[in-house]
Short mmCIF file of N, CA and C in Angstrom, two decimals:
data_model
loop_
_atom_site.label_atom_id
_atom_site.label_comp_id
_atom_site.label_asym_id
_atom_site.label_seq_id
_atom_site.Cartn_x
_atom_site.Cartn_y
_atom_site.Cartn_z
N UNK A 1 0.82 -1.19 0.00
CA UNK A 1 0.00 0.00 0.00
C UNK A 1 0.86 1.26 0.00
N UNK A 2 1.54 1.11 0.88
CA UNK A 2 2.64 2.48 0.45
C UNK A 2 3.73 2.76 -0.01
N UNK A 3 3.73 1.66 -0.96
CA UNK A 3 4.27 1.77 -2.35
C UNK A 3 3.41 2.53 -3.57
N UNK A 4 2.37 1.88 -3.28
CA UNK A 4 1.73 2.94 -4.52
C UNK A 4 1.09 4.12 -4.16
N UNK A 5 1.00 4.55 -2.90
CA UNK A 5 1.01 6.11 -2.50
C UNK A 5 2.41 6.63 -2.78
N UNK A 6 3.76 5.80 -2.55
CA UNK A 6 4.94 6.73 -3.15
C UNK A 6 5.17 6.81 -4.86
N UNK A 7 4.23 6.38 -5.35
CA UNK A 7 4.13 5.82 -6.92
C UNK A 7 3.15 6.86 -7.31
N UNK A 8 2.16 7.08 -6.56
CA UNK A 8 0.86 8.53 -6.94
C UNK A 8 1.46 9.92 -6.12
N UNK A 9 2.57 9.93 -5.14
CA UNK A 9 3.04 11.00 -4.37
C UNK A 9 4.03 11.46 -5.84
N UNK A 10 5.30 10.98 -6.12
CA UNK A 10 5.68 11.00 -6.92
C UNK A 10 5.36 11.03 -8.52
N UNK A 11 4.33 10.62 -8.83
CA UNK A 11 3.85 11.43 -10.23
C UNK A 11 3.60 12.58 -10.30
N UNK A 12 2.38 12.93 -8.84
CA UNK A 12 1.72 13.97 -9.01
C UNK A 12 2.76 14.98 -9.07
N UNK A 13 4.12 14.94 -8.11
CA UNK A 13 4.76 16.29 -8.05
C UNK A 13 5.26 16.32 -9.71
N UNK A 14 5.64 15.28 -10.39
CA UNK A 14 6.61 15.03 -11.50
C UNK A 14 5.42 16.14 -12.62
N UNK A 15 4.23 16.11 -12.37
CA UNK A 15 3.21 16.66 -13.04
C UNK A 15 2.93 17.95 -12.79
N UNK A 16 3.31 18.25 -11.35
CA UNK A 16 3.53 19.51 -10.75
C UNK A 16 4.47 20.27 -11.40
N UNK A 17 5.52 19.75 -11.68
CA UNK A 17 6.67 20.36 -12.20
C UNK A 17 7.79 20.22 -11.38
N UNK A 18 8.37 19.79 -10.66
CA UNK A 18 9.17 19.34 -9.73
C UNK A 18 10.57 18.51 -10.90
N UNK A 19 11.55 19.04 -10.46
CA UNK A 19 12.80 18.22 -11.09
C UNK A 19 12.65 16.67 -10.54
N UNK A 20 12.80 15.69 -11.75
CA UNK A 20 12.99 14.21 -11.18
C UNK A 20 13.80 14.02 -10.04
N UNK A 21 15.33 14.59 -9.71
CA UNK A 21 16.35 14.38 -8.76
C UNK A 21 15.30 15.07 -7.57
N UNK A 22 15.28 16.06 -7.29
CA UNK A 22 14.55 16.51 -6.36
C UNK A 22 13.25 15.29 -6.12
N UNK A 23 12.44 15.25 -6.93
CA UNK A 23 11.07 14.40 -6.57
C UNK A 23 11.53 13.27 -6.05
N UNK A 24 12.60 12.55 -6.75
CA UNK A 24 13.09 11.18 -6.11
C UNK A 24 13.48 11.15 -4.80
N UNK A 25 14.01 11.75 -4.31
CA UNK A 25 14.88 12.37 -3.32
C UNK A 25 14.08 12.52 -2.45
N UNK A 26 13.14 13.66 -2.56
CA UNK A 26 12.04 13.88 -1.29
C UNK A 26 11.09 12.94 -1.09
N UNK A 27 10.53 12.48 -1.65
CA UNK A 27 9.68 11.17 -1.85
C UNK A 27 10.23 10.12 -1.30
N UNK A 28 10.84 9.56 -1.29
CA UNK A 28 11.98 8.85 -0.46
C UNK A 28 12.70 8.95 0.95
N UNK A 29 12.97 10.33 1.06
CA UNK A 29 12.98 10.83 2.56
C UNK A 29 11.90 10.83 3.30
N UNK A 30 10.94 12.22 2.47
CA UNK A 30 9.77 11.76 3.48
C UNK A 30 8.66 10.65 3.82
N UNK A 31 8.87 9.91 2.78
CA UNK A 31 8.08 8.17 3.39
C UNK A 31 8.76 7.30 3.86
N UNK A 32 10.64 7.78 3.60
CA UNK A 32 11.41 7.00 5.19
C UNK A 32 11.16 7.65 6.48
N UNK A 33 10.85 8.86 6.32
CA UNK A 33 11.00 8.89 8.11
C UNK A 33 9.57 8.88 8.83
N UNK A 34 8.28 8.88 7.27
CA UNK A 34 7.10 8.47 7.65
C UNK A 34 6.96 7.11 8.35
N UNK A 35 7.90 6.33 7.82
CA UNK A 35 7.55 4.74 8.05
C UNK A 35 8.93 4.22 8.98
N UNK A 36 9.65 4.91 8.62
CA UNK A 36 11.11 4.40 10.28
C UNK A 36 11.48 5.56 11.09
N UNK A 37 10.39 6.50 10.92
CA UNK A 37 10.98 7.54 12.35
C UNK A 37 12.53 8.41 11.21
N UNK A 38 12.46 9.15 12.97
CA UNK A 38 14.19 9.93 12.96
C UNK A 38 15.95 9.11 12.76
N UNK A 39 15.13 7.60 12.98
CA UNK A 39 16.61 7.22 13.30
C UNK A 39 16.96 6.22 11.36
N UNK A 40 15.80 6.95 10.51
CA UNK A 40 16.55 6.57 9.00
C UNK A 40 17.80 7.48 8.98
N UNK A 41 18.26 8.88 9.21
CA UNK A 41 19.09 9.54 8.89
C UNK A 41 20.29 8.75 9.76
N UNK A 42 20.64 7.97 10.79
CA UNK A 42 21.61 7.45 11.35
C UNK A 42 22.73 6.36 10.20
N UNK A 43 21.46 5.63 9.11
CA UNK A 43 22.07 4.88 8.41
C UNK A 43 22.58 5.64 7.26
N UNK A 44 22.19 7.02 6.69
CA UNK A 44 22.75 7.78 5.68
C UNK A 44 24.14 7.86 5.33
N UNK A 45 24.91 8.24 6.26
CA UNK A 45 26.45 8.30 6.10
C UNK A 45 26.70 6.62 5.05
N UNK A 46 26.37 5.61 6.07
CA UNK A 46 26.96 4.22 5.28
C UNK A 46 26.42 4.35 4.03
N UNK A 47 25.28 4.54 4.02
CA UNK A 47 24.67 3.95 2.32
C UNK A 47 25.60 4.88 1.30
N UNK A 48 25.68 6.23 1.91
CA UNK A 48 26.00 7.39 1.01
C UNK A 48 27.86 7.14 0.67
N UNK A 49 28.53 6.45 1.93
CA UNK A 49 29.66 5.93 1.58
C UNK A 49 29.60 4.45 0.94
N UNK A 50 28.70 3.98 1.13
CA UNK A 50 29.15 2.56 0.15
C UNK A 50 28.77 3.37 -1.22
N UNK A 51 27.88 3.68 -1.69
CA UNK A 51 28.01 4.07 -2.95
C UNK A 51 28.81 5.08 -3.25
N UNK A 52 29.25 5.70 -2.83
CA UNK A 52 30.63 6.21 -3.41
C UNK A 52 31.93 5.67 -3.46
N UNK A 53 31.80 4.14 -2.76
CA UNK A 53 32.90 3.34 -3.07
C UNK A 53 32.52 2.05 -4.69
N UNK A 54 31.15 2.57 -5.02
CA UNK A 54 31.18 1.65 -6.11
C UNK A 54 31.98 1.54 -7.22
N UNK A 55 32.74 0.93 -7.52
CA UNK A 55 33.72 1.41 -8.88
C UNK A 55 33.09 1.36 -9.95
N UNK A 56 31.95 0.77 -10.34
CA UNK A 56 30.97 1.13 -11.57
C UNK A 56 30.20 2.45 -11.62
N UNK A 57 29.77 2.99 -10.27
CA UNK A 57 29.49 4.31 -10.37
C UNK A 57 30.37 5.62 -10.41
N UNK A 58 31.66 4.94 -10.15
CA UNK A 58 32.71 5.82 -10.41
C UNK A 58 33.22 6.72 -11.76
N UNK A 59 32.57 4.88 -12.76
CA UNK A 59 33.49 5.32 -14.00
C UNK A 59 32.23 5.95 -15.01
N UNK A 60 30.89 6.17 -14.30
CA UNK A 60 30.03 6.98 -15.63
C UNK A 60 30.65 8.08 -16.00
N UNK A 61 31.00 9.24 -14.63
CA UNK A 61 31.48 10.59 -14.76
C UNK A 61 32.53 10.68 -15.68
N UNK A 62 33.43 9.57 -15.90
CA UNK A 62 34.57 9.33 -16.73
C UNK A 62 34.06 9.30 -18.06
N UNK A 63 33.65 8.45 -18.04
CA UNK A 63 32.61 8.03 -19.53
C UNK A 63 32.27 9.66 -20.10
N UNK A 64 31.29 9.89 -19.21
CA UNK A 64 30.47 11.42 -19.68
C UNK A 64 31.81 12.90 -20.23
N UNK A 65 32.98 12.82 -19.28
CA UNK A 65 33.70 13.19 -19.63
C UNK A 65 34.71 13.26 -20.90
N UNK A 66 34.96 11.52 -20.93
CA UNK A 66 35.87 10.79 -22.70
C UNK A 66 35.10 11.66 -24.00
N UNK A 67 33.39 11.20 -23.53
CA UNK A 67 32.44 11.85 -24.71
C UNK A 67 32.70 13.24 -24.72
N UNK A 68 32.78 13.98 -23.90
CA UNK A 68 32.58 15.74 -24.13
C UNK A 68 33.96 15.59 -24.83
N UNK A 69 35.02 15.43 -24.39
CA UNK A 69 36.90 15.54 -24.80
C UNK A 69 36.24 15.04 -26.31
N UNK A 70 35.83 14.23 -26.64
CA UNK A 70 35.64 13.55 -28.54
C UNK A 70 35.17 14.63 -28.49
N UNK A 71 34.30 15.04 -28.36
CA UNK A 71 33.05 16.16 -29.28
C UNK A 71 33.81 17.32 -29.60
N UNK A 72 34.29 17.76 -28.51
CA UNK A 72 34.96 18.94 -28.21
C UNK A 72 35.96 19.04 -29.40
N UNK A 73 37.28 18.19 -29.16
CA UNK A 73 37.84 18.11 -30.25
C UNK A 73 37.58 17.84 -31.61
N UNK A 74 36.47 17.36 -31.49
CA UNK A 74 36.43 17.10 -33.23
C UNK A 74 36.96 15.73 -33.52
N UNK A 75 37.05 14.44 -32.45
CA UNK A 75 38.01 13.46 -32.48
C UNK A 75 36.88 12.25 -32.92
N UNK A 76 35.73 13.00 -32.65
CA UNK A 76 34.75 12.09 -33.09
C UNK A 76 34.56 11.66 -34.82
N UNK A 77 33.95 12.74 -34.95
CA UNK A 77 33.77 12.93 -36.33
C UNK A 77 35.21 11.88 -37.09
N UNK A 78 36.50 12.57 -36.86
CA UNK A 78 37.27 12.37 -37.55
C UNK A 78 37.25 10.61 -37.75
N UNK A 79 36.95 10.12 -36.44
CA UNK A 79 37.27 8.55 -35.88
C UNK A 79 35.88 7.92 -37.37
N UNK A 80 34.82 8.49 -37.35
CA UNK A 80 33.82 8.37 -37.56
C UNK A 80 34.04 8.00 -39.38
N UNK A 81 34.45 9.33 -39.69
CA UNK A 81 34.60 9.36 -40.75
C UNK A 81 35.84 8.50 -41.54
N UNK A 82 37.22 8.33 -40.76
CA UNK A 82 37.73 7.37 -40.87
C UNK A 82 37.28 5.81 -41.40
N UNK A 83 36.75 5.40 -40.39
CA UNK A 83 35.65 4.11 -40.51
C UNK A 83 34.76 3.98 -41.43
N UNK A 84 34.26 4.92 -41.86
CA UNK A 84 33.56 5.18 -43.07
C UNK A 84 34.59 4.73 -44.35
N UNK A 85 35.28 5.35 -44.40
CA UNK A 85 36.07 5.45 -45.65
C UNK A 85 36.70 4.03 -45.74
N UNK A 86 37.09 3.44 -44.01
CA UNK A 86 37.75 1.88 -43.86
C UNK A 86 36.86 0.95 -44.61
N UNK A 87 35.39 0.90 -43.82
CA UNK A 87 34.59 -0.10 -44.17
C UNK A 87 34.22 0.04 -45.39
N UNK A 88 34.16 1.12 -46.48
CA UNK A 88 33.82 1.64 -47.58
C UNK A 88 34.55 0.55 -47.96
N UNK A 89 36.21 0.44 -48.59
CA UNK A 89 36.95 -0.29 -48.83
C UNK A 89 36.84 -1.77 -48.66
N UNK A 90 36.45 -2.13 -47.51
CA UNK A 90 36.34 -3.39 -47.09
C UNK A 90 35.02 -4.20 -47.85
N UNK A 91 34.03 -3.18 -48.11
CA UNK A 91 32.42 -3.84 -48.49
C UNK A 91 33.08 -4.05 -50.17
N UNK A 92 33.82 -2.87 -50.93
CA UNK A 92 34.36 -3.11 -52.21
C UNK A 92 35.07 -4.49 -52.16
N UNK A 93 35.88 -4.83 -51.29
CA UNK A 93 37.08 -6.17 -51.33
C UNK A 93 36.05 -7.15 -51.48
N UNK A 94 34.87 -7.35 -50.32
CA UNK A 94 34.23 -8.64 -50.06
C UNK A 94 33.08 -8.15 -51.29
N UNK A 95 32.80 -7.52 -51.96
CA UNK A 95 31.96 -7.98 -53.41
C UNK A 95 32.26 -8.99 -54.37
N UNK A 96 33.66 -8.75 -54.11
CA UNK A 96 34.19 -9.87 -55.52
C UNK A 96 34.44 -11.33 -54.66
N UNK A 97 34.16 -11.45 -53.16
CA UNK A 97 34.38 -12.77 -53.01
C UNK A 97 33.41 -13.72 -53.58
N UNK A 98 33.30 -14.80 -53.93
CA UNK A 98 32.67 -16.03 -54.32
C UNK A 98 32.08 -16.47 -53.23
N UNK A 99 30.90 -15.75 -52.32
CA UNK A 99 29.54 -16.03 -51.28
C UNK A 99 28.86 -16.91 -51.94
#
């Protein structure tokens, strides 16, 4: 049952106009300390340090970063267009094979 009051709490604000990070966030706080009291904030520190020890959540920011450095430079395109011109070549070679 109060799962799908945090499922109709959370649309309605999302409909309200409320940023997703924010809606997630409050919606979540306030039906933890609706349903475990004051002493949910005691376990915050751990959860908030184990996930910042995840090494898969480490490496998106990296990721998001590699992509801006391609764009930025122009390293994309070039890679892009490269490959183009490679596989161009390659589809000419394998026409004349005997498939």
């Amino acid at each position: 049952m109060i799962g799908l009051v945090m499922f109709g709490t959370t649309l309605l604000l999302l409909m309200v106009g409320f940023p997703v990070a924010f809606t997630f966030a409050g919606v979540a706080v306030i039906f933890g300390v609706l349903t475990q009291g004051i002493d949910l904030f005691g376990f915050m520190p751990y959860r908030i340090m184990s996930v910042m020890q995840n090494t898969i959540l480490m490496a998106v920011p990296l990721f998001i970063f590699m992509g801006i450095v391609l764009q930025k430079t122009k390293l994309a395109e070039q890679l892009l267009e490269a490959m183009g011109i490679y596989l161009a070549m390659c589809v000419a070679v394998w026409q004349f094979l005997p498939f």
